[in-house]
Coordinates of C-alpha atoms and ligand atoms in Angstrom, one line a residue:
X1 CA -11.9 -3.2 -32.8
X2 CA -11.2 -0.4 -30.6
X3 CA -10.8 -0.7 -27.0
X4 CA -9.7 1.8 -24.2
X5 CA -8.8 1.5 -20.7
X6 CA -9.4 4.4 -18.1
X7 CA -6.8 4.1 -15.5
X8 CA -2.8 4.2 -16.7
X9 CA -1.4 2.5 -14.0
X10 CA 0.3 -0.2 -12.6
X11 CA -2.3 -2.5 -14.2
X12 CA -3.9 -0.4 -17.2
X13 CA -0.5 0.3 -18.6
X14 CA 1.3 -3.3 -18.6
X15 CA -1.9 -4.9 -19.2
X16 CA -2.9 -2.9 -22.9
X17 CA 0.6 -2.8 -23.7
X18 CA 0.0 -7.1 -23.5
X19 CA -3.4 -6.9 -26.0
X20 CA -1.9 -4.3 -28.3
X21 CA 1.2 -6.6 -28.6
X22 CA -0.7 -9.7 -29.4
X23 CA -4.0 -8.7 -31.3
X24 CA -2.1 -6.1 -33.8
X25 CA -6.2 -6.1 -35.2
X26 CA -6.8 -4.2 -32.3
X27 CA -6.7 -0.6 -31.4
X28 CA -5.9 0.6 -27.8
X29 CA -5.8 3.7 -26.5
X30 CA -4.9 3.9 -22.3
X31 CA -6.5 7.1 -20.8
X32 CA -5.3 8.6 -18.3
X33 CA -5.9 12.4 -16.2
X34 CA -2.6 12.2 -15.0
X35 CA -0.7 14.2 -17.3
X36 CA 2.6 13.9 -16.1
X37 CA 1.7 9.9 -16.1
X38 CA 0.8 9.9 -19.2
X39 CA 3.6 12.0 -21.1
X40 CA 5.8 8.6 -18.9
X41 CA 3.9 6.4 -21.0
X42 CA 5.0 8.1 -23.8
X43 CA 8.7 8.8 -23.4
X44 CA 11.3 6.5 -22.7
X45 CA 11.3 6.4 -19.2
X46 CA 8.1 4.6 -18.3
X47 CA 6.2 5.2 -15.2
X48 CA 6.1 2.1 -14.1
X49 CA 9.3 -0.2 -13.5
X50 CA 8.7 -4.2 -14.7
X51 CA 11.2 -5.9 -16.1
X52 CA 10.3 -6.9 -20.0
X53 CA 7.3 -4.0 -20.3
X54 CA 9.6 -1.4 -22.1
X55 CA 10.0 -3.9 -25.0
X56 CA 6.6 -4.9 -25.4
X57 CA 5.4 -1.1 -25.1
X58 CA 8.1 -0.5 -27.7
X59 CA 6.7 -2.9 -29.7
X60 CA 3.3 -1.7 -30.0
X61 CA 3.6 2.3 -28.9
X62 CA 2.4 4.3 -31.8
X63 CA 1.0 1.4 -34.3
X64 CA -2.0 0.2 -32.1
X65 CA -1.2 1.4 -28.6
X66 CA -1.5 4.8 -27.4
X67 CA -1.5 7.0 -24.4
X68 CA -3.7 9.9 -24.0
X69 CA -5.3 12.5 -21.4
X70 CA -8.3 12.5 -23.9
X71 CA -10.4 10.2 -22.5
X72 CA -14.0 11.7 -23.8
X73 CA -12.7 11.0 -27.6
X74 CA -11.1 7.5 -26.2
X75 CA -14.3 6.4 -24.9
X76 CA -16.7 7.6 -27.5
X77 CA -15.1 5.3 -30.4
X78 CA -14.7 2.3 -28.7
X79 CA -16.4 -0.7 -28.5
X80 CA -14.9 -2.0 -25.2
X81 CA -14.2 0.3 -22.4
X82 CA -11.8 -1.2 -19.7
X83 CA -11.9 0.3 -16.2
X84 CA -8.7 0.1 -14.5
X85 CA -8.4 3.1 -12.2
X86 CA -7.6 3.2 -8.3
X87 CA -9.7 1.6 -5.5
X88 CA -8.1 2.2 -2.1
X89 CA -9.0 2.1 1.2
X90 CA -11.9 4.9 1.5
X91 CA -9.8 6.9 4.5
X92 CA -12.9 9.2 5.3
X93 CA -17.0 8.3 6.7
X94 CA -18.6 4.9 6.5
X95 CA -16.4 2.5 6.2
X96 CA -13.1 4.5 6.6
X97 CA -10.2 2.2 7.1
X98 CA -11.8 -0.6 5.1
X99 CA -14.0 -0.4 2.6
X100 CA -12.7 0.1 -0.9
X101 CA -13.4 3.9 -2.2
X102 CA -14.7 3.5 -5.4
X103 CA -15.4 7.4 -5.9
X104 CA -13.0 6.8 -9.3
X105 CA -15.3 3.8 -10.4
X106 CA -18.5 6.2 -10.4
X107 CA -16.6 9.1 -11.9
X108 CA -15.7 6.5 -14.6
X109 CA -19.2 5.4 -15.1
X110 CA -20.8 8.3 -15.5
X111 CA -18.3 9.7 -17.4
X112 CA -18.9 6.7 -19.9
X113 CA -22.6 7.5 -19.6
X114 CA -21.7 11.2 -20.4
X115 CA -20.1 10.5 -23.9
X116 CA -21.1 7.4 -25.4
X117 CA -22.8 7.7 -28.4
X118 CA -23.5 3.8 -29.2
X119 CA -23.7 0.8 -27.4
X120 CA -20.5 -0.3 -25.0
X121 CA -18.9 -3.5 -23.3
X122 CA -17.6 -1.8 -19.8
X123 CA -15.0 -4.2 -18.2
X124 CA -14.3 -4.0 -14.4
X125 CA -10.5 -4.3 -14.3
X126 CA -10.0 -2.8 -11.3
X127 CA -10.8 -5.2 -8.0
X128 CA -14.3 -4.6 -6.7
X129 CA -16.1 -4.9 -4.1
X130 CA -18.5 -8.2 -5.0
X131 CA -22.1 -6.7 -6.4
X132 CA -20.3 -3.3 -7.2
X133 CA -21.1 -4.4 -11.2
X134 CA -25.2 -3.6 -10.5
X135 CA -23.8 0.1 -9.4
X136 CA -21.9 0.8 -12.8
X137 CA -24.9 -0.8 -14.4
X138 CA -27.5 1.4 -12.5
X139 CA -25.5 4.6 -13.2
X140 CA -25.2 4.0 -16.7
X141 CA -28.3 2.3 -17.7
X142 CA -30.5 5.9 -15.9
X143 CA -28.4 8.0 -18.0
X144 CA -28.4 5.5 -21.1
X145 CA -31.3 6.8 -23.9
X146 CA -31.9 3.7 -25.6
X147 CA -28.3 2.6 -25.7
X148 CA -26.9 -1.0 -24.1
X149 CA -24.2 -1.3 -21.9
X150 CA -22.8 -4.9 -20.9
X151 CA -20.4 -4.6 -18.0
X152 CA -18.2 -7.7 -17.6
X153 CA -16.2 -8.1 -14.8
X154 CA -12.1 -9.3 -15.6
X155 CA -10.1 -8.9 -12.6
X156 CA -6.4 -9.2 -13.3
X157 CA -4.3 -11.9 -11.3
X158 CA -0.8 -10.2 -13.0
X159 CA 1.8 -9.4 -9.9
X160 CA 4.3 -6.7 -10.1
X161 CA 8.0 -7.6 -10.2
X162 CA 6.6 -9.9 -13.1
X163 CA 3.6 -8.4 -14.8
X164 CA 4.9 -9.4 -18.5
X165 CA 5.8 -13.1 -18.0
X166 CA 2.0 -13.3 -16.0
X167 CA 0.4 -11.3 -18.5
X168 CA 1.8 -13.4 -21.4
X169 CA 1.3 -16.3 -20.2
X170 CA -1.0 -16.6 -17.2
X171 CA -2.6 -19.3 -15.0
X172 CA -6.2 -17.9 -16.0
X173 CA -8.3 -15.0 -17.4
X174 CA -11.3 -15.2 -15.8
X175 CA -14.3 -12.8 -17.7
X176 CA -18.0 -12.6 -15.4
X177 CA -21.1 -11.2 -17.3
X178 CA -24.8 -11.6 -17.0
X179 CA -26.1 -14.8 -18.1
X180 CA -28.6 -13.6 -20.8
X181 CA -28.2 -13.3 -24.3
X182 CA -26.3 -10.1 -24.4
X183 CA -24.3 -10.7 -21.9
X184 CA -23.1 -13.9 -23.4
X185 CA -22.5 -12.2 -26.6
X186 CA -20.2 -9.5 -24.4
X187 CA -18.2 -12.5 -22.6
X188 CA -17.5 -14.2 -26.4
X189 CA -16.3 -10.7 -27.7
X190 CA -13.8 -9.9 -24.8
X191 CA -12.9 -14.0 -23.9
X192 CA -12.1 -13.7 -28.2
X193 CA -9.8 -10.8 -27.8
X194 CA -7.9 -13.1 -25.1
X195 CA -7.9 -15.6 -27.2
X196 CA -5.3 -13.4 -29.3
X197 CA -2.7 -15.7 -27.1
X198 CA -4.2 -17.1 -24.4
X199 CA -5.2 -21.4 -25.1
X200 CA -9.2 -21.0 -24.5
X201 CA -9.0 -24.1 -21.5
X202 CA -7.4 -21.2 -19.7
X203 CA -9.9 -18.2 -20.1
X204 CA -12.6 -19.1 -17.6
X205 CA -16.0 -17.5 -17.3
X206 CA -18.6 -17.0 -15.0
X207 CA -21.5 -14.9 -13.6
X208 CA -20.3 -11.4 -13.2
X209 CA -20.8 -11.7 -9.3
X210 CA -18.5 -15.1 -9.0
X211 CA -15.9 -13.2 -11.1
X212 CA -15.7 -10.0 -8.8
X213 CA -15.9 -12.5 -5.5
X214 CA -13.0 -14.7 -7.2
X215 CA -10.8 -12.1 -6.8
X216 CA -11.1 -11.1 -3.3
X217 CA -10.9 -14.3 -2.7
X218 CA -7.5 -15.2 -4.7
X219 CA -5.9 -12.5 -2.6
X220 CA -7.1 -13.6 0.5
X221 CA -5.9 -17.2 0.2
X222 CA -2.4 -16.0 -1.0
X223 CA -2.0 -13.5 1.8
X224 CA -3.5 -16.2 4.3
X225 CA -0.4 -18.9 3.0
X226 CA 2.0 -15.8 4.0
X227 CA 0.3 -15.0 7.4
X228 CA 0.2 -18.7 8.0
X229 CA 4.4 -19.0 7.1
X230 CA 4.8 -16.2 9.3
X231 CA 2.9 -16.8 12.5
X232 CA 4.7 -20.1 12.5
X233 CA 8.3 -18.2 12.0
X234 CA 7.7 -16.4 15.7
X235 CA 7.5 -20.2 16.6
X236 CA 10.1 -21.0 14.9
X237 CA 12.0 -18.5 16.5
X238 CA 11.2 -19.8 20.2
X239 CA 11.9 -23.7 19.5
X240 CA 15.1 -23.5 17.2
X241 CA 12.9 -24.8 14.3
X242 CA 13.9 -23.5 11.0
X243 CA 10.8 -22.1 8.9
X244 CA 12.5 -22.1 5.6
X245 CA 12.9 -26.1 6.4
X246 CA 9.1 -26.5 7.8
X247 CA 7.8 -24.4 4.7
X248 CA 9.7 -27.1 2.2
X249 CA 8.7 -29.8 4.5
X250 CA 5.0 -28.8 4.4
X251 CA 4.9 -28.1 1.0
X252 CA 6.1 -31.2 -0.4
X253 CA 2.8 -31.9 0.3
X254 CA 0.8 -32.1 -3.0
X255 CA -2.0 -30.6 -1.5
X256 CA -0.2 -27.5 0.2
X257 CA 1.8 -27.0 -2.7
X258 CA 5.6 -25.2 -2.5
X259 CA 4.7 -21.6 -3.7
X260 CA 3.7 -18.3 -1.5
X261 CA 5.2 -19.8 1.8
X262 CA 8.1 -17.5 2.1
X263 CA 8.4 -16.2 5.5
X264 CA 8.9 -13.0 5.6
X265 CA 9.0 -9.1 7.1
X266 CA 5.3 -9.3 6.1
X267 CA 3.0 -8.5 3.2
X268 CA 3.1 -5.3 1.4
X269 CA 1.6 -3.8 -2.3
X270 CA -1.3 -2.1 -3.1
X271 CA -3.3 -5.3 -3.2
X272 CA -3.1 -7.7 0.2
X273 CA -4.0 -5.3 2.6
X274 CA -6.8 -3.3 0.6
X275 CA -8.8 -6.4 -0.7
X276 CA -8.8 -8.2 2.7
X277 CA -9.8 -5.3 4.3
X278 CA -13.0 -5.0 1.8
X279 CA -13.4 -8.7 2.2
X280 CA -13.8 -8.0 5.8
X281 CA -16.3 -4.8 5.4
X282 CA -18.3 -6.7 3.1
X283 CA -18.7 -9.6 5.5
X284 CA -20.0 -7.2 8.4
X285 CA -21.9 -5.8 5.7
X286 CA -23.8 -8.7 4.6
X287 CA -24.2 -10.0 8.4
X288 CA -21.4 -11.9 9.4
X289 CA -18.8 -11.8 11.8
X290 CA -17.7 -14.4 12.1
X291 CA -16.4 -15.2 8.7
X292 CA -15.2 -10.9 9.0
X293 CA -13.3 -11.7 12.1
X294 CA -11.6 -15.2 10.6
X295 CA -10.3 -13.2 7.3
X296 CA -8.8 -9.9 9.5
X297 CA -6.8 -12.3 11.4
X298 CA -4.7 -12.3 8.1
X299 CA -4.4 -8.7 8.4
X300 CA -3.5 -8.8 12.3
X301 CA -1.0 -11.4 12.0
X302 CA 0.7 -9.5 9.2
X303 CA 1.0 -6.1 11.4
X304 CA 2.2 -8.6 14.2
X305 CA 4.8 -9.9 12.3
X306 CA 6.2 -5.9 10.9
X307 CA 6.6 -4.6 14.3
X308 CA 7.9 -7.8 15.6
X309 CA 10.5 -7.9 13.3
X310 CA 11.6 -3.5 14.7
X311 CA 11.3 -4.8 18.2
X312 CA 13.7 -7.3 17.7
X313 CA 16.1 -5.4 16.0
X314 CA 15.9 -3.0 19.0
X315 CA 16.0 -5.8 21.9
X316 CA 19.1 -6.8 19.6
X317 CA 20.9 -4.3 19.9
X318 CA 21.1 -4.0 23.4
X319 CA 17.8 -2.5 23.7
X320 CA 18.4 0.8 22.4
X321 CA 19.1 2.4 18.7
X322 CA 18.9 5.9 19.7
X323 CA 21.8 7.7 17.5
X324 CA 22.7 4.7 15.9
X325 CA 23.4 4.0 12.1
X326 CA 21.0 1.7 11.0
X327 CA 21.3 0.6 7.1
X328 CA 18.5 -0.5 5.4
X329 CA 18.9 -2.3 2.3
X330 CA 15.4 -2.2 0.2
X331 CA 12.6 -0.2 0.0
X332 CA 10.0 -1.9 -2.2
X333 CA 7.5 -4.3 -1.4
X334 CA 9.3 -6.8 -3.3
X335 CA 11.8 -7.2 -5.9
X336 CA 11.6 -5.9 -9.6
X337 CA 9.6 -3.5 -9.0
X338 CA 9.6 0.5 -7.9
X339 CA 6.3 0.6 -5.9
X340 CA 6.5 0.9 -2.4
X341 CA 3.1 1.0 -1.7
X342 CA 2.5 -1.2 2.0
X343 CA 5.3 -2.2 2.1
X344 CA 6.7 -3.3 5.5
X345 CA 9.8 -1.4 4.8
X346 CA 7.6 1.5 5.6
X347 CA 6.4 0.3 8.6
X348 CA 9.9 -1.1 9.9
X349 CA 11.9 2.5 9.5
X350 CA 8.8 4.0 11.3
X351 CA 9.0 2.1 14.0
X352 CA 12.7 2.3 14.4
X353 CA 12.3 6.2 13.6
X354 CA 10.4 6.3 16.6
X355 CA 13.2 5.0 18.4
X356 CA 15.4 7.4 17.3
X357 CA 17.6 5.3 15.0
X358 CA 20.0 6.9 11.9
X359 CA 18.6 4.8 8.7
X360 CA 20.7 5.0 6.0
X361 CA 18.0 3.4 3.5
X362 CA 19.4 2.5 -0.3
X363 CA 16.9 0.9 -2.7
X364 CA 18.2 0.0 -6.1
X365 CA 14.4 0.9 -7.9
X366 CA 13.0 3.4 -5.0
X367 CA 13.8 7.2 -5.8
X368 CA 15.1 9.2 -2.7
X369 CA 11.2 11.8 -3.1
X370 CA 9.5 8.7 -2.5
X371 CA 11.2 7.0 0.5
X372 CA 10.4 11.0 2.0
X373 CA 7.0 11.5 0.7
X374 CA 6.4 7.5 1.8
X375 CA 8.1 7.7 5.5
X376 CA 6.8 11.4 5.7
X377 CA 10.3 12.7 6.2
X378 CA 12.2 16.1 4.3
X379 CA 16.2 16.3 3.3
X380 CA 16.8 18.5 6.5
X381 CA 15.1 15.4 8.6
X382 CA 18.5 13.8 10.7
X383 CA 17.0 10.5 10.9
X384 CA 17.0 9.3 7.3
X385 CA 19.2 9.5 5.0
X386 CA 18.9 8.0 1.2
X387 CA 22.5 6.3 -0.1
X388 CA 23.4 5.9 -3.7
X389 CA 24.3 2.4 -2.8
X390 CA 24.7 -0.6 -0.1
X391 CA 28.5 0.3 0.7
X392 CA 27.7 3.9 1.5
X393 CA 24.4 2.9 3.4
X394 CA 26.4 0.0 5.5
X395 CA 29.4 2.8 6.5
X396 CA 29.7 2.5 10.2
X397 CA 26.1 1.0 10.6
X398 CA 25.5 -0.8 13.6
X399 CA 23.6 -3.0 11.6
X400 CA 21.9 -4.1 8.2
X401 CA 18.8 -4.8 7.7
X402 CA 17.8 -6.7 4.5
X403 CA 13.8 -5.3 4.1
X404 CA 13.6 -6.5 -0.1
X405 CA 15.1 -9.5 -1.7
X406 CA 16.7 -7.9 -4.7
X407 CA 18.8 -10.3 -6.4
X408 CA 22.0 -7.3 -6.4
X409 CA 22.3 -7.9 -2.3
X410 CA 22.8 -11.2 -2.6
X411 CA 26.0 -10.6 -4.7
X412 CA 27.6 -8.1 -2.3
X413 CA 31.0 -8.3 -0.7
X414 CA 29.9 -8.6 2.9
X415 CA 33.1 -9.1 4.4
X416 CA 34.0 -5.2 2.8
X417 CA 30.5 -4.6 4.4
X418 CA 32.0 -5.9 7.6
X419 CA 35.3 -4.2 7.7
X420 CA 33.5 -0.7 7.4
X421 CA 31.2 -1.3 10.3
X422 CA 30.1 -0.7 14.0
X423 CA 31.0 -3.9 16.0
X424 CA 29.4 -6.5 17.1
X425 CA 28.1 -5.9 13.4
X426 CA 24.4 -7.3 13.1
X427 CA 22.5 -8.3 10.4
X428 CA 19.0 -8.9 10.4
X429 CA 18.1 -10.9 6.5
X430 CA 14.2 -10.0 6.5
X431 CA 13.6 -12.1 3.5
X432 CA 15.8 -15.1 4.1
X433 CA 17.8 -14.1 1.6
X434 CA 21.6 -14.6 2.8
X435 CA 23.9 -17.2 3.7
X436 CA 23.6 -16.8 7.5
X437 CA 26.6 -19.3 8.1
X438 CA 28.7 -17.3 5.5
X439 CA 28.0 -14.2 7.6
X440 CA 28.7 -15.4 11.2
X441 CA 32.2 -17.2 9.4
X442 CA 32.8 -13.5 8.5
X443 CA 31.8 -11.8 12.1
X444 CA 28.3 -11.0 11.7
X445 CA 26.0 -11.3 14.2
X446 CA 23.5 -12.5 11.8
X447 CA 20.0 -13.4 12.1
X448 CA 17.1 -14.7 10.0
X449 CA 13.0 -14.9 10.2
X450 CA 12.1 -17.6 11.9
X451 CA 15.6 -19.1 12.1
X452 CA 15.6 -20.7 15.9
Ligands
NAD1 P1 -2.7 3.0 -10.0 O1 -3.0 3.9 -8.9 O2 -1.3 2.6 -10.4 O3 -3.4 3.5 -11.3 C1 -4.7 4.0 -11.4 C2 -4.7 5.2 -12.4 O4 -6.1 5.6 -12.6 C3 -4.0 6.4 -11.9 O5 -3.0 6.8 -12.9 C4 -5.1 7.5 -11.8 O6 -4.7 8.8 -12.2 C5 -6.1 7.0 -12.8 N1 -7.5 7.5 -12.6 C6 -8.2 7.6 -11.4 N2 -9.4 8.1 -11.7 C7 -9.5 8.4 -13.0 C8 -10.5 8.9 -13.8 N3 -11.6 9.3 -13.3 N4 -10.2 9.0 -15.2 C9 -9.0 8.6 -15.7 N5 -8.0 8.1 -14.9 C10 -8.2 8.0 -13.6 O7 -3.5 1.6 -9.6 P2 -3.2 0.2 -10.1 O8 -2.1 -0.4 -9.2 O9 -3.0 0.1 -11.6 O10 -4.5 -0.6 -9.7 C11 -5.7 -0.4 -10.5 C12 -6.7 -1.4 -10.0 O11 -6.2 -2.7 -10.3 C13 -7.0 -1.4 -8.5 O12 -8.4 -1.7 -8.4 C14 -6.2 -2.6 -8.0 O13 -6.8 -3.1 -6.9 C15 -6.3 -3.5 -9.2 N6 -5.1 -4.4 -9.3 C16 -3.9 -4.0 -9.0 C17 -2.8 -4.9 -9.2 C18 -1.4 -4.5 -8.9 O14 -0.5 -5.3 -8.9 N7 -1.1 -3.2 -8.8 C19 -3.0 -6.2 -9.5 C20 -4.3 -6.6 -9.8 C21 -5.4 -5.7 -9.6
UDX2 C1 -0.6 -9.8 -5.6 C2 -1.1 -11.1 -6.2 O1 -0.1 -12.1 -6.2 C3 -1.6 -10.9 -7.6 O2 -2.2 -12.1 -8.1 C4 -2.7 -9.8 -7.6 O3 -3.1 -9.6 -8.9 C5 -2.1 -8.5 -7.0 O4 -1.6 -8.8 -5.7 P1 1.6 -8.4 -5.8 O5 1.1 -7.7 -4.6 O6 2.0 -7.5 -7.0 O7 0.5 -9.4 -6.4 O8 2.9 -9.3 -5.4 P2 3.0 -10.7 -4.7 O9 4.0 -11.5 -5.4 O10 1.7 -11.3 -4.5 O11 3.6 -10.2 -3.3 C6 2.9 -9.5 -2.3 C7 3.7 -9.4 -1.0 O12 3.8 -10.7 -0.4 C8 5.1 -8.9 -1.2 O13 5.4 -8.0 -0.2 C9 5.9 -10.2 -1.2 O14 7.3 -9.9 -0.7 C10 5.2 -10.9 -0.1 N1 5.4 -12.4 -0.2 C11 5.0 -13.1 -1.3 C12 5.9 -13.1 0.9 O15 6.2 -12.4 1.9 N2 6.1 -14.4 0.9 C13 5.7 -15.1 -0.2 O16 5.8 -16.4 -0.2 C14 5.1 -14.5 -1.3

């Protein structure tokens, strides 16, 4: 069979590198109109950054996987189109600043309408707004001539930093399609291609509008636990609790469960953010507030906890960091991965920008063009500069800041760290990461989240 996804990113690409590698019966082509994206995809530095994915595109690239700007040829000779392409926060008209633009989805659809000769199974990859399958069907079934398109909906649960180990081997697949005898037919095609490796308890399915809701929703909950862990770290703070030691005592609890209670600087990725924020729109949408204003709490407390976390660094630090070299160790929104997108490191060197603080900013993933396209800043900017590594970045800081939890910083020699900067020396572990009784032992003025 021949399948192709539109949309080369950090979904499209990971995820058909996963089928090609398991169903070898399968051909897929990824279609992109990035062209410098693409040629990524097909050289040996890959566009995306997840550890594992260069192996299993290796695997595949060239036998049954392909990457290609040609996207009319791509979807005219397959038989299952996946739709994987951008849906961000629409910045302009109704709904600017939270409902999800899905100007890419249309283009898409009618583009599938444009140059299909036969029948098609259209898959919604990309998260969608709940009821946003009718739309695709609409478009494509007015421009159709006598041919059938199913559209499924199969939202992908994958998280970057560990796309491949979720993708091989995840908690569920979930496929959505109409309930009649085509659309059945459609599930059984694309639940058979999952099949390829995935034990069939695991591949759920449902009506197509459950399936697009179930997703939201997933997002929601897991960015709720994380506001939750967080709201009680500012308590923490005030009472000398410790929230690393309420989140394991709460989730000992079989029905809280240990996983996702990480206090931390805040949520960032493309995801958290952009799906709440749709959940909310839809809510006022369909006539209630209430159950709106309940979900954008998540969002509140997450801003809440960002700029809490600047403030203190500046109320630290003698209330002021004008002129002083701040070091900020980590750029992404989490480890393993080079995306930056929302994360709170973004936020945080804003907010101390504002202030007037020197950041010294050294990411391990993170290239230097997107730290300065992401905090809007150019070389000749005196306020940021990007270091080839911790050591430099730390040299005659006033302080660290630890804004990503890659595994490298825990391994550093923080007493050479010490040695090289401003005293008091403080150090501000955004991710809970550090030994904070190793680092006062050594001099540092050392402080956690949520750590009394
Ligand atoms: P991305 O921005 O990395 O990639 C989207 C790609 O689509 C881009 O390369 C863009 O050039 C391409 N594109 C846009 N319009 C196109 C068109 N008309 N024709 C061909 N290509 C087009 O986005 P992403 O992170 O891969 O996310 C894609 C979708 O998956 C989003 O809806 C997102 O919410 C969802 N999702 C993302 C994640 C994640 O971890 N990033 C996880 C689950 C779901
Ligand atoms: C998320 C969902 O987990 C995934 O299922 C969905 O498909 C896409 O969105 P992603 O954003 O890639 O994945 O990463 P995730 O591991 O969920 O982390 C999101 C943010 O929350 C990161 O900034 C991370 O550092 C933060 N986080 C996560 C915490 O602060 N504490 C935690 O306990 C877990």
């Amino acid at each position: 069979m021949k399948i192709c996804c539109i949309g080369a990113g950090y979904v499209g690409g990971p995820t058909m590198a996963m089928i090609a590698h398991k169903c070898a019966d399968h051909t897929v082509t990824v279609v992109d109109i990035n062209q410098a994206r693409i040629d990524a995809w097909n050289s040996d530095e890959l566009p995306v950054y997840e550890p594992g994915l260069d192996e299993v595109v290796q695997a595949a690239r060239g036998s049954n996987l392909f990457f290609s700007t040609d996207v009319d040829t791509a979807i005219r000779e397959a038989e299952i189109i996946f739709i994987s392409v951008n849906t961000p926060t629409k910045t302009y008209g109704v709904g600017a600043g939270c409902a999800a633009d899905l100007r890419f989805i249309e283009k898409c659809a009618r583009k599938i309408a444009e140059v299909s000769e036969g029948d098609k199974i259209v898959v919604e990859k990309s998260t969608l707004p709940v009821r946003t399958a009718e739309s695709i069907k609409r478009i494509l079934l007015a421009n159709s001539e006598g041919r059938d398109f199913q559209i499924l909906s199969n939202p992908e649960f994958l998280a970057e930093g560990t796309a491949i180990a979720d993708l091989q081997n995840p908690d569920r697949v979930l496929v959505g399609g109409d309930q009649t005898p085509a659309g059945l037919a459609a599930i059984q095609k694309l639940v058979d291609v999952y099949a390829g490796w995935v034990p069939r308890e695991r591949i759920l399915t449902t009506n197509v509008w459950s399936s697009e809701l179930s997703k939201l929703t997933a997002n929601a909950f897991l960015a709720q636990r994380i506001s939750s862990i967080n709201a009680i770290s500012a308590l923490c703070e005030a009472t000398e609790a410790n929230v690393d030691e309420v989140a394991n005592a709460i989730g000992t609890d079989s029905r809280i469960g240990p996983k996702f209670l990480k206090s931390s600087v805040g949520f960032g990725g493309s995801c958290f953010q952009k799906d709440i924020l749709n959940l909310v729109y839809l809510c006022r949408h369909f006539g209630l507030p209430e159950v709106a204003d309940y979900w954008q709490g998540v969002i509140t407390m997450n801003d809440y906890q960002k700029h809490r976390f600047a403030r203190r660094v500046v109320s630290t630090l003698f209330n002021t960091v004008s002129d002083k070299k701040i070091a900020v160790l980590g750029f992404a929104f989490k480890k393993d991965t080079n995306d930056t997108r929302e994360s709170a490191a973004i936020y945080i060197c804003r907010d101390l920008i504002e202030e007037q603080a020197k950041l010294a900013i050294y990411d391990p993933k993170v290239s230097e063009a997107q730290i300065r396209q992401d905090l809007k800043v150019t070389e000749e900017n005196p306020y940021v500069t990007i270091c080839e590594d911790a050591y430099a970045a730390t040299k005659d800081a006033h302080a660290v800041l630890i804004l990503t939890e890659w595994d490298e910083f825990k391994a550093l020699d923080f007493k050479k760290i010490y040695d090289q900067m401003q005293l008091p020396a403080f150090l501000f572990d955004g991710r809970n990461l550090l030994d904070l009784e190793q680092l006062a032992a050594i001099g540092f003025e050392a402080r956690g989240i949520g750590q009394g």
